[in-house]
Short mmCIF file of C-alpha atoms in Angstrom, two decimals:
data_model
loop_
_atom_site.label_atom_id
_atom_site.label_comp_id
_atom_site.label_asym_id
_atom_site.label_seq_id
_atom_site.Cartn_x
_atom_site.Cartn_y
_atom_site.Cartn_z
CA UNK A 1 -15.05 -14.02 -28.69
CA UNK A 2 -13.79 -13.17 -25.74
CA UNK A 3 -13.87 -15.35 -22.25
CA UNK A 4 -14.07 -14.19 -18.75
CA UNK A 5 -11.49 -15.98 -17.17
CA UNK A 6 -8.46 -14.31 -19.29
CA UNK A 7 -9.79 -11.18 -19.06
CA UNK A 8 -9.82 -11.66 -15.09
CA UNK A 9 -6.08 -13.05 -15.32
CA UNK A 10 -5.69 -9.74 -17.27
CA UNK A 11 -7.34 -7.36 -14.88
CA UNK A 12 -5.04 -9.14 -12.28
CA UNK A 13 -1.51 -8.83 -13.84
CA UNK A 14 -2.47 -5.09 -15.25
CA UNK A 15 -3.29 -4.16 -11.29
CA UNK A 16 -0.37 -6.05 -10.13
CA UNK A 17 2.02 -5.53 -12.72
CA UNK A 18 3.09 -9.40 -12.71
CA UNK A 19 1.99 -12.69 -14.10
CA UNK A 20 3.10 -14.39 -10.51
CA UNK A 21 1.25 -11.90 -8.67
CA UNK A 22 -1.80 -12.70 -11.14
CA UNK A 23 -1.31 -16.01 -10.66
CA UNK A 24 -1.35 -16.11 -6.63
CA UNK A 25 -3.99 -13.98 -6.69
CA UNK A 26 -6.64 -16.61 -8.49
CA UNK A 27 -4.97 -19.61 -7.37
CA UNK A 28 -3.59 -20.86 -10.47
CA UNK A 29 0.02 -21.19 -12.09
CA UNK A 30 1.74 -19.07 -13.58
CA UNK A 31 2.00 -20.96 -16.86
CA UNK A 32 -1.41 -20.27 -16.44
CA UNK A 33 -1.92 -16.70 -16.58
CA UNK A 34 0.77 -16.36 -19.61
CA UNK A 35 -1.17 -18.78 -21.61
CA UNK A 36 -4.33 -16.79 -21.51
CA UNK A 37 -3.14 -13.82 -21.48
CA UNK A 38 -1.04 -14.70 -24.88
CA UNK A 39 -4.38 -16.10 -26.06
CA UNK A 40 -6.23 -13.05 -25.44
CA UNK A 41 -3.69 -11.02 -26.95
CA UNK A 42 -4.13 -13.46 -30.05
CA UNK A 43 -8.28 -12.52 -30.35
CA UNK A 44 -7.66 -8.96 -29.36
CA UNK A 45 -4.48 -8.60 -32.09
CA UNK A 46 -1.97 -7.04 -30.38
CA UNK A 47 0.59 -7.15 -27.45
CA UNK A 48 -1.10 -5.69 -23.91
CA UNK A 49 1.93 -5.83 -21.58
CA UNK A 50 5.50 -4.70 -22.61
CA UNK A 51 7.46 -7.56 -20.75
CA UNK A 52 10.64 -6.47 -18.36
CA UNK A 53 12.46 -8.16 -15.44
CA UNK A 54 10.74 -6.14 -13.14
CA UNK A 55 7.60 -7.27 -14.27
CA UNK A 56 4.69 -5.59 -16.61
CA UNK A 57 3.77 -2.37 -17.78
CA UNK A 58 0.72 -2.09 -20.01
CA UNK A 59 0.95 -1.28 -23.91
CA UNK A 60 -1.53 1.37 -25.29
CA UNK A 61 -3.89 -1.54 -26.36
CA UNK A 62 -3.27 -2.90 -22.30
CA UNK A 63 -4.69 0.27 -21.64
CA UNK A 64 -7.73 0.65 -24.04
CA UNK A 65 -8.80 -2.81 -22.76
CA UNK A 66 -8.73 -2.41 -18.76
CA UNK A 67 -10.85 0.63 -19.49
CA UNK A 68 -13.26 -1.12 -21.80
CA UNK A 69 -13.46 -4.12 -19.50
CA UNK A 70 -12.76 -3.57 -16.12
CA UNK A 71 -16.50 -3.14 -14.99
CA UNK A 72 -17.70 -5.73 -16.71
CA UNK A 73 -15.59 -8.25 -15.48
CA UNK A 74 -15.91 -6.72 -11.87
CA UNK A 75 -20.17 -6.87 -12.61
CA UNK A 76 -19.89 -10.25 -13.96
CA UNK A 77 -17.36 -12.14 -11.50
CA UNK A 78 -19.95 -11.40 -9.14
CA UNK A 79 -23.57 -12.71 -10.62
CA UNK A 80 -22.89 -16.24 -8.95
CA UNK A 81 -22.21 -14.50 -5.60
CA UNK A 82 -25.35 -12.40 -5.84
CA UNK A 83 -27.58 -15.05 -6.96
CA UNK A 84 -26.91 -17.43 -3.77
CA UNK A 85 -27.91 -16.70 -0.72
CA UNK A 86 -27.35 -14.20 1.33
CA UNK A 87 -23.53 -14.79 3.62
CA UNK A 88 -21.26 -12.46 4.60
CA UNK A 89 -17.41 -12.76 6.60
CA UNK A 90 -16.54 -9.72 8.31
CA UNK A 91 -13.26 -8.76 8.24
CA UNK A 92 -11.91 -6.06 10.49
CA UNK A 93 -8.22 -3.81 9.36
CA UNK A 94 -6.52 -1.09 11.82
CA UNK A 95 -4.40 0.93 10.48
CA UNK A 96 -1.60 2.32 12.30
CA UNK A 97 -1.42 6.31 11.94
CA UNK A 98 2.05 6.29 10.96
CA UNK A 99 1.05 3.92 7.81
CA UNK A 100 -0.39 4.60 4.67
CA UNK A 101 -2.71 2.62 2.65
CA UNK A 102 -2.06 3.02 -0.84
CA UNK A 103 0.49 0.47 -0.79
CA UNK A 104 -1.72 -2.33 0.06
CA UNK A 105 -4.95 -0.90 -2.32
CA UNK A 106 -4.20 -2.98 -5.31
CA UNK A 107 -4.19 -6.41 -2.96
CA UNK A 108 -7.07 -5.35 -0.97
CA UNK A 109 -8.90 -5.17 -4.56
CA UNK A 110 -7.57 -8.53 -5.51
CA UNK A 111 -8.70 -10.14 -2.03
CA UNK A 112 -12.36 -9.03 -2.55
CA UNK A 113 -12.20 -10.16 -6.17
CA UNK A 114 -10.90 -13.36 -4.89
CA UNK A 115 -13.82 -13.77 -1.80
CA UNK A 116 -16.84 -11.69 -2.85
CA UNK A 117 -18.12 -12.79 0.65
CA UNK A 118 -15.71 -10.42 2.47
CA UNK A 119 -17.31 -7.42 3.92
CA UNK A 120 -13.73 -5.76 5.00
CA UNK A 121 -14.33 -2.73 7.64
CA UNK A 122 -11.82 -0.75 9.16
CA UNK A 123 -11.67 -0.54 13.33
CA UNK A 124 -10.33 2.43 14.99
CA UNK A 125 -9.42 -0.21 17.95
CA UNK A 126 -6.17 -2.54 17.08
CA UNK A 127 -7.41 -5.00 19.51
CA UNK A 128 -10.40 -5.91 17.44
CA UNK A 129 -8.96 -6.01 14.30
CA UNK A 130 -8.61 -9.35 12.33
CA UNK A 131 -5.74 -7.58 10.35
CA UNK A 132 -3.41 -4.63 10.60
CA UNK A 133 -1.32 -2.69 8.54
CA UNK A 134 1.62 -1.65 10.92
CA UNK A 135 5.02 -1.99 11.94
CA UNK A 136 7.69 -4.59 14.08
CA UNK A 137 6.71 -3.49 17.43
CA UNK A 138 3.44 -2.16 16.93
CA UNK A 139 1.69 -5.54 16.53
CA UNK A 140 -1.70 -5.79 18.97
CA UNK A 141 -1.06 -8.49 21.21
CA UNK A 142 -1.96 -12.11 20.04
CA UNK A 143 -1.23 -11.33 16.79
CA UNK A 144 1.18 -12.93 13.72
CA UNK A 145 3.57 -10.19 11.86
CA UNK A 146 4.78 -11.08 8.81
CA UNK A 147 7.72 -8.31 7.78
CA UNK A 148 7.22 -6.87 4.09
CA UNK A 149 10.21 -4.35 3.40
CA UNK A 150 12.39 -1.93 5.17
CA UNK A 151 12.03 1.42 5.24
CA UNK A 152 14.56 4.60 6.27
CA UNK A 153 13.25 7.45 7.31
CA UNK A 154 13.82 11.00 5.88
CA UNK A 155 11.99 14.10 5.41
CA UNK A 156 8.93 15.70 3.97
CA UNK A 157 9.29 18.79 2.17
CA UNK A 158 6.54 21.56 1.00
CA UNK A 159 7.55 21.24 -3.46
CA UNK A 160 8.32 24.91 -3.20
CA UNK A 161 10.87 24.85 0.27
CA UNK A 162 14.35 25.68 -0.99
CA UNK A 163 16.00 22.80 0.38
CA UNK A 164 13.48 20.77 -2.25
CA UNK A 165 15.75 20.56 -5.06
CA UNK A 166 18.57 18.80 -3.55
CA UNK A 167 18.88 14.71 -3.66
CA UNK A 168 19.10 14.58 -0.14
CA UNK A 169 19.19 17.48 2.82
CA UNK A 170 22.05 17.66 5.88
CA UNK A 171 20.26 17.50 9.11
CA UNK A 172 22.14 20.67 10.32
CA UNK A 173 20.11 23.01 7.28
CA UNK A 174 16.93 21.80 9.38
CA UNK A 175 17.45 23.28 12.67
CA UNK A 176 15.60 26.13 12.28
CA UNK A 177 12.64 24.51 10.59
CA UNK A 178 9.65 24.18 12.18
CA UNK A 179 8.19 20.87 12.50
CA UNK A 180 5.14 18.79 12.13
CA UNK A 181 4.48 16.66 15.39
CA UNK A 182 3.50 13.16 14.53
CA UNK A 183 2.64 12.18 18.43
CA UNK A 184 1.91 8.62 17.30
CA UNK A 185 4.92 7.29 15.92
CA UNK A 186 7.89 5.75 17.90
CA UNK A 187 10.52 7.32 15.76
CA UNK A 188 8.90 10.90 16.20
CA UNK A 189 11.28 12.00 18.34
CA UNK A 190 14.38 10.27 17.03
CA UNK A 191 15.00 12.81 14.27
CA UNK A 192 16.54 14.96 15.39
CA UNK A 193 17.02 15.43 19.02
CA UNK A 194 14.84 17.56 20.62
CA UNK A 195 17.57 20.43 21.77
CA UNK A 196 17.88 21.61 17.85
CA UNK A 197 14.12 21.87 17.69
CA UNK A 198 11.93 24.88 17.83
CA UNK A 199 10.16 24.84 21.12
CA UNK A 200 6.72 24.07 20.09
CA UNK A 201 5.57 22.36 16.51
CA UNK A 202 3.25 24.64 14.09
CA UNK A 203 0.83 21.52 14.38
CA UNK A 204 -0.15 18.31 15.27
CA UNK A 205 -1.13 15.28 13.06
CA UNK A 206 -3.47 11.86 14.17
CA UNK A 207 -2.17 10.50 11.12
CA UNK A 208 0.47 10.48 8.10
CA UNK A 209 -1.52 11.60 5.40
CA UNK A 210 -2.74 14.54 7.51
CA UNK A 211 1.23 15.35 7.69
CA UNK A 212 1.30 15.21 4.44
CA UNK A 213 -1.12 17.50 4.20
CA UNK A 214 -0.07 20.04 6.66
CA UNK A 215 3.32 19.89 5.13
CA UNK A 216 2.08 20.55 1.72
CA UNK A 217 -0.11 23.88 3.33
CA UNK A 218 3.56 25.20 4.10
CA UNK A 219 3.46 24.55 7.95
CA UNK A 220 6.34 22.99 8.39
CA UNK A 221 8.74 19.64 7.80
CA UNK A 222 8.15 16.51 8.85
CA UNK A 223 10.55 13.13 9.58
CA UNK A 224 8.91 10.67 7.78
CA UNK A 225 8.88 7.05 6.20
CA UNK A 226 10.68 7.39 2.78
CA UNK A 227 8.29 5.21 1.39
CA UNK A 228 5.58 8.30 1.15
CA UNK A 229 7.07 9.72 -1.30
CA UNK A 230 4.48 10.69 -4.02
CA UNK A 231 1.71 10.07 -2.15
CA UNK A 232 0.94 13.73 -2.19
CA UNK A 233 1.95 16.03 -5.32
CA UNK A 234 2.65 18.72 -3.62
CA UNK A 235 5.55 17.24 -1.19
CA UNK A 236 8.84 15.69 -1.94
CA UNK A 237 11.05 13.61 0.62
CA UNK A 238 14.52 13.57 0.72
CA UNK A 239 17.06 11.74 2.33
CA UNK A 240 19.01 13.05 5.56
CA UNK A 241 22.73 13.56 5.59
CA UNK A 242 24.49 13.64 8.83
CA UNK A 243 22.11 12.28 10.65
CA UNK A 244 21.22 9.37 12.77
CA UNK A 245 20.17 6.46 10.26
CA UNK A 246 16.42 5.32 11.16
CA UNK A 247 14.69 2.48 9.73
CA UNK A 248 11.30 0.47 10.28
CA UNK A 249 9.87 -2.51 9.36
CA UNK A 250 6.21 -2.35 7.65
CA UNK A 251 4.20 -5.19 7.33
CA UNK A 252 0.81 -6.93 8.12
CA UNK A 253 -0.22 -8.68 11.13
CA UNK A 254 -2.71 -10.99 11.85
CA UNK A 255 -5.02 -12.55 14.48
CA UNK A 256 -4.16 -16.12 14.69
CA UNK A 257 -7.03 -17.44 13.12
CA UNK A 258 -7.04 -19.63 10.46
CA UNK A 259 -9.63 -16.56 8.81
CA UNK A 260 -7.04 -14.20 9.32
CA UNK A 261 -4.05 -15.36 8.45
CA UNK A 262 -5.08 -16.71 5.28
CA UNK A 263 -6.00 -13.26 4.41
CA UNK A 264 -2.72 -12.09 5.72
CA UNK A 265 -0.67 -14.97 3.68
CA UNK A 266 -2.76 -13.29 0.61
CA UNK A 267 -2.51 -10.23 0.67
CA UNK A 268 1.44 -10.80 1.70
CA UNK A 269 1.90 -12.65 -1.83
CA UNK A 270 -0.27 -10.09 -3.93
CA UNK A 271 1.89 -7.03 -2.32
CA UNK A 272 5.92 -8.30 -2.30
#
């Protein structure tokens, strides 16, 4: 027979691809979340994670399950929480144009898992928000930031643009290039200088998946985060030779309130 609480330790560790992550995520050890899921493996008759140093990738079996059970966990977990009354906690996210969200889905997911009560919104205003997804020096005033990983920056490229199949591109083959004008972001105008630039951009972006976008239509490069890459199939970023190295910090902030940075300090665990 199979229990709920392994198969929600499962759904965890498959979404976060590791047993600590799992583990943070529903307040329990780690010890914890092997046990069960070596017991469910036991009922179910097979291995559902192919164990490596870098943590878990899901067997064929892993993957049959999730999609068998992933609803029904999600439709279950929350009968208690429907059945009581009626209370809700608002929480409020900005994100910054210049970051994208897909890195912080999966422990967004696991946060309203973990609090059913949440009712998370996203504010176009960074001085209301209870969180935000930005980076060092973009922080709304009376906020916390806690730093999650460093990022260089490089450049987005249209799949088909010659310069695509290289490993990395020298900033000198990019003079000519039109580019993609990301008004929003501090480093914008950092690579390169503005002398080797065409006079005006093809377009203008409010945010980096837009750029993404624009860049896949064929309008033109873009100098952007390196951590974007694959977030849109049809562009490919490379590193830049020759040019001045540019880095930034990404992480989340919070409001300091005991509210928000204890969904900060979560979502921080569920995401390193």
């Amino acid at each position: 027979m199979l229990e709920l609480t392994p198969l929600k330790y499962f759904l965890s560790a498959f979404e976060t691809g590791s047993f600590s992550h799992a583990a943070k995520a529903n307040g329990v050890s780690q010890p914890t979340i092997s046990a069960a899921i070596q017991k469910l493996e036991g009922v179910i008759g097979g291995s559902l994670f192919h164990r490596h140093r870098r943590g878990l990738t899901a067997t064929p079996l892993g993957d049959r399950l999730y999609a068998e059970v992933a609803g029904s966990v999600a439709q279950l977990s929350g009968v208690v929480h429907r059945l009581q009354p009626e209370t809700r906690r608002d929480l409020r996210i900005y994100c910054h144009p210049d970051v994208l969200l897909s890195p912080f889905a999966a422990g967004i997911n696991l946060l309203k898992r973990a609090h059913p009560e949440l009712f998370l919104g996203f504010t176009p205003h960074v001085d209301e928000a209870d969180l935000a997804f930005v980076c060092d020096g973009c922080a709304p005033e009376g906020h916390m930031f806690q730093p999650l990983r460093r990022d260089p920056y490089g450049v987005a490229l249209n799949r088909q643009h010659p310069l695509a199949d290289g490993e990395s591109v020298d900033l000198a083959e990019l003079a000519a290039e039109a580019r993609i004008h990301r008004p929003y972001c501090p480093h914008a105008d950092r690579l390169p200088s503005e002398p080797d630039l065409p006079p005006l951009p093809p377009a203008q972006a409010v945010h980096d998946q837009q750029v993404l976008d624009l860049v896949a239509a064929g309008l033109g490069i873009a100098f952007v985060p390196m951590s974007h890459d694959g977030a849109h199939t049809d562009v490919v970023l490379r590193l830049l030779r020759n040019a001045p190295q540019v880095f930034r910090t990404l992480g989340i902030s919070a409001r300091k309130t005991v509210f928000a940075r204890d969904c900060a300090q979560f979502l921080i665990e569920v995401t390193q």
